[in-house]
Coordinates of C-alpha atoms and ligand atoms in Angstrom, one line a residue:
M1 CA 0.0 0.0 0.0
I2 CA 1.3 3.5 -0.8
I3 CA 1.2 5.6 2.3
K4 CA 1.1 9.1 0.9
K5 CA 0.5 12.2 3.0
N6 CA -2.4 14.4 1.9
L7 CA -4.2 11.9 -0.3
K8 CA -7.7 12.6 0.8
N9 CA -9.4 10.2 -1.7
P10 CA -7.7 7.1 -3.1
I11 CA -6.7 7.1 -6.8
F12 CA -7.7 4.1 -8.8
C13 CA -6.2 3.4 -12.2
I14 CA -8.4 2.2 -15.0
V15 CA -7.0 0.9 -18.3
A16 CA -7.4 -1.4 -21.2
M17 CA -4.2 -2.8 -22.8
N18 CA -3.0 -5.6 -25.1
E19 CA -0.3 -8.2 -24.3
N20 CA 2.4 -5.6 -25.3
R21 CA 0.9 -3.0 -22.9
V22 CA -0.3 -1.0 -25.9
I23 CA -3.3 1.2 -24.9
G24 CA -3.8 3.2 -28.2
D25 CA -2.2 4.5 -31.3
G26 CA -1.7 8.0 -29.8
K27 CA -5.0 9.4 -31.1
N28 CA -7.6 6.7 -30.4
L29 CA -8.2 3.3 -29.0
L30 CA -7.4 0.3 -31.2
W31 CA -10.4 -1.8 -30.4
Y32 CA -14.1 -1.3 -29.8
L33 CA -15.3 -3.3 -26.8
P34 CA -18.9 -2.3 -26.0
G35 CA -19.0 -4.4 -22.9
D36 CA -15.9 -2.8 -21.5
L37 CA -17.2 0.7 -22.2
K38 CA -20.3 -0.2 -20.1
R39 CA -18.1 -1.6 -17.4
L40 CA -15.9 1.5 -17.4
K41 CA -19.0 3.8 -17.1
K42 CA -20.3 1.8 -14.2
I43 CA -17.0 1.8 -12.4
T44 CA -16.2 5.5 -12.9
M45 CA -19.7 7.0 -12.5
G46 CA -19.8 9.6 -9.8
S47 CA -16.0 10.1 -9.6
P48 CA -13.5 12.6 -11.0
L49 CA -11.4 11.4 -13.9
I50 CA -7.8 12.6 -14.4
M51 CA -6.8 12.5 -18.1
G52 CA -4.2 13.9 -20.4
R53 CA -5.1 16.5 -23.0
K54 CA -4.6 14.0 -25.9
T55 CA -7.1 11.6 -24.3
W56 CA -9.5 14.5 -23.8
D57 CA -9.2 15.3 -27.5
S58 CA -9.8 11.7 -28.5
I59 CA -13.0 11.5 -26.4
G60 CA -14.2 14.8 -27.8
K61 CA -16.7 15.6 -25.1
P62 CA -17.1 15.4 -21.3
L63 CA -18.1 12.1 -19.9
P64 CA -21.3 12.8 -18.0
G65 CA -21.8 12.2 -14.3
R66 CA -18.1 12.5 -13.7
A67 CA -15.6 15.4 -13.3
N68 CA -13.4 15.5 -16.4
I69 CA -10.1 16.9 -15.2
V70 CA -7.7 17.6 -18.1
L71 CA -4.0 17.9 -17.6
T72 CA -2.2 20.2 -20.1
N73 CA 0.8 22.5 -20.2
S74 CA -1.3 25.1 -22.0
I75 CA -2.5 28.1 -20.0
S76 CA -5.2 28.9 -22.5
L77 CA -6.8 25.5 -23.3
K78 CA -10.6 25.8 -23.7
A79 CA -12.2 22.5 -22.9
D80 CA -16.0 22.9 -22.5
G81 CA -17.3 20.8 -19.7
A82 CA -13.9 20.0 -18.3
I83 CA -11.7 21.3 -15.5
V84 CA -8.3 22.3 -16.9
V85 CA -5.2 22.0 -14.8
N86 CA -1.5 22.4 -15.4
T87 CA 0.0 20.1 -12.7
F88 CA -0.9 16.6 -11.4
E89 CA -1.0 18.0 -7.9
D90 CA -3.7 20.5 -9.0
A91 CA -5.6 17.7 -10.7
I92 CA -5.8 15.8 -7.3
N93 CA -6.8 19.0 -5.5
K94 CA -9.6 19.7 -8.0
A95 CA -10.7 16.1 -7.8
D96 CA -10.9 16.3 -4.0
E97 CA -12.7 19.6 -4.2
W98 CA -15.2 18.2 -6.7
I99 CA -15.9 15.1 -4.5
G100 CA -16.4 17.3 -1.4
L101 CA -18.7 19.7 -3.1
N102 CA -20.8 17.1 -4.8
L103 CA -21.1 15.0 -1.6
E104 CA -22.8 18.0 0.0
I105 CA -25.2 18.6 -2.9
N106 CA -26.2 15.0 -3.9
P107 CA -24.2 12.3 -2.2
D108 CA -25.9 9.3 -3.7
P109 CA -24.0 8.9 -6.9
I110 CA -20.7 10.2 -5.6
Q111 CA -17.8 7.8 -5.0
K112 CA -15.0 8.9 -2.7
K113 CA -12.4 7.8 -5.3
I114 CA -10.5 9.4 -8.1
F115 CA -9.7 7.6 -11.4
L116 CA -6.4 7.8 -13.3
F117 CA -7.9 7.7 -16.8
G118 CA -4.9 7.8 -19.1
G119 CA -3.3 8.1 -21.6
A120 CA 0.2 6.8 -21.3
E121 CA 1.7 10.1 -20.1
I122 CA -0.8 10.4 -17.3
Y123 CA -0.4 6.8 -16.3
K124 CA 3.3 7.4 -16.1
I125 CA 2.9 10.3 -13.8
G126 CA 0.1 9.0 -11.6
L127 CA 0.5 5.2 -11.3
E128 CA 2.7 5.5 -8.2
Y129 CA -0.3 7.0 -6.3
C130 CA -2.5 4.1 -7.2
D131 CA -2.9 1.0 -5.1
N132 CA -5.7 -0.4 -7.3
I133 CA -5.9 -1.0 -11.1
E134 CA -9.1 -1.9 -12.9
M135 CA -7.5 -3.6 -15.9
T136 CA -8.9 -4.9 -19.2
K137 CA -6.5 -7.2 -21.0
V138 CA -7.3 -7.4 -24.7
K139 CA -6.0 -10.0 -27.2
F140 CA -5.0 -7.7 -30.0
N141 CA -1.9 -8.1 -32.0
F142 CA -0.3 -4.6 -32.2
K143 CA 3.2 -3.6 -31.1
N144 CA 3.6 0.0 -31.9
G145 CA 1.6 2.5 -30.0
V146 CA 1.5 4.3 -26.7
K147 CA 2.1 2.0 -23.8
F148 CA 1.1 1.5 -20.2
P149 CA 4.1 1.6 -17.9
K150 CA 5.7 -1.7 -17.1
L151 CA 4.6 -3.0 -13.8
N152 CA 6.8 -4.8 -11.3
E153 CA 4.8 -8.0 -11.3
R154 CA 5.7 -8.9 -7.7
D155 CA 4.2 -5.7 -6.4
W156 CA 0.7 -6.6 -7.4
Q157 CA -1.8 -9.2 -6.4
K158 CA -3.9 -10.0 -9.5
T159 CA -7.5 -11.3 -9.5
K160 CA -9.2 -12.3 -12.8
L161 CA -12.8 -11.2 -12.7
E162 CA -14.3 -12.2 -16.1
H163 CA -13.2 -13.6 -19.4
H164 CA -14.9 -13.0 -22.7
L165 CA -14.1 -15.0 -25.8
A166 CA -13.8 -13.3 -29.2
T167 CA -16.9 -12.8 -31.3
D168 CA -17.1 -11.6 -34.9
N169 CA -16.4 -8.0 -34.0
V170 CA -14.9 -8.1 -30.5
P171 CA -11.5 -9.4 -29.6
E172 CA -11.0 -11.8 -26.7
H173 CA -10.6 -9.9 -23.5
S174 CA -10.7 -10.3 -19.7
Y175 CA -11.2 -8.0 -16.7
W176 CA -8.7 -8.0 -13.8
H177 CA -8.3 -6.3 -10.5
Y178 CA -4.8 -5.5 -9.5
K179 CA -4.1 -4.7 -5.8
R180 CA -0.7 -3.3 -4.8
V181 CA 1.0 -5.5 -2.2
A182 CA 4.3 -3.7 -2.0
K183 CA 4.6 -1.1 0.7
I184 CA 5.9 2.3 -0.5
I185 CA 6.4 5.0 2.0
K186 CA 6.6 8.4 0.4
Ligands
NAP1 N1 -6.7 1.9 -23.5 C1 -7.0 2.8 -22.5 O1 -7.4 2.4 -21.4 C2 -6.7 4.2 -22.8 C3 -7.1 5.2 -21.8 C4 -6.8 6.5 -22.1 C5 -6.2 6.9 -23.3 N2 -5.9 5.9 -24.2 C6 -5.2 6.2 -25.5 O2 -3.9 6.9 -25.1 C7 -3.5 7.7 -26.2 C8 -3.2 9.1 -25.6 O3 -2.1 8.9 -24.7 P1 -0.9 9.9 -24.7 O4 0.1 9.4 -23.7 O5 -0.4 10.1 -26.1 O6 -1.5 11.3 -24.2 P2 -2.2 11.7 -22.9 O7 -1.5 11.1 -21.7 O8 -3.7 11.5 -23.0 O9 -2.0 13.3 -22.9 C9 -0.7 13.8 -23.0 C10 -0.8 15.3 -22.8 O10 -1.1 15.6 -21.4 C11 -0.5 16.8 -21.0 N3 0.5 16.5 -20.0 C12 1.2 15.3 -19.8 N4 2.0 15.5 -18.7 C13 1.8 16.7 -18.2 C14 2.3 17.4 -17.1 N5 3.2 16.9 -16.2 N6 1.9 18.7 -16.9 C15 1.0 19.3 -17.7 N7 0.4 18.6 -18.7 C16 0.8 17.4 -19.0 C17 0.2 17.3 -22.2 O11 -0.8 18.1 -22.9 P3 -0.4 19.4 -23.8 O12 0.2 18.9 -25.0 O13 -1.8 20.1 -24.1 O14 0.5 20.3 -23.0 C18 0.4 16.1 -23.0 O15 0.6 16.3 -24.4 C19 -4.7 7.7 -27.2 O16 -4.4 6.8 -28.2 C20 -5.9 7.2 -26.3 O17 -6.9 6.6 -27.1 C21 -6.1 4.6 -24.0

């Protein structure tokens, strides 16, 4: 478990990747998994999402029922329906604020968790703050693309939750929960 001062709400990572840790081509996802998108919606609803500007661009609109927090170096980015930040620390602060405020207004749908939503640059910055990963493993032959960071396998306890065989349009995929077992004191 990461023991990190000032982390008011835990940060969960959510990601879909292939066997080479590829998560996308740099602009978009490489696969279309309708079941996984439903799962992602269910898991993240009522939470803040921290995403990179390129992922924001690729989605093209805010995901409803969640705070869409976009990390960019730009000081003039306009992103309708999103909260724009320039540092990861500020992203966490805005996420905590959003949870606090919304818990007061309408607590029912709000989860006291933040999601690290990608892409690769944001996973690289934020993974060390996560003790949990909701991972979709996709059987999809593709080597060149943006990649999820390499995990130290011994640091994670892995539980397979569901397996889905390939159909005509959807590649084989499975859902996993990774729980950090290594103790990191920051
Ligand atoms: N399979 C999945 O689960 C999944 C999930 C999410 C995304 N994706 C895929 O991932 C790809 C995009 O990933 P990516 O790594 O290329 O881009 P990204 O992480 O989405 O965004 C990168 C951008 O974030 C901003 N940024 C990064 N670090 C920053 C920092 N320390 N401070 C301020 N701003 C910072 C910069 O924006 P500026 O250039 O504006 O400064 C940078 O260009 C797409 O293909 C997308 O489809 C896949």
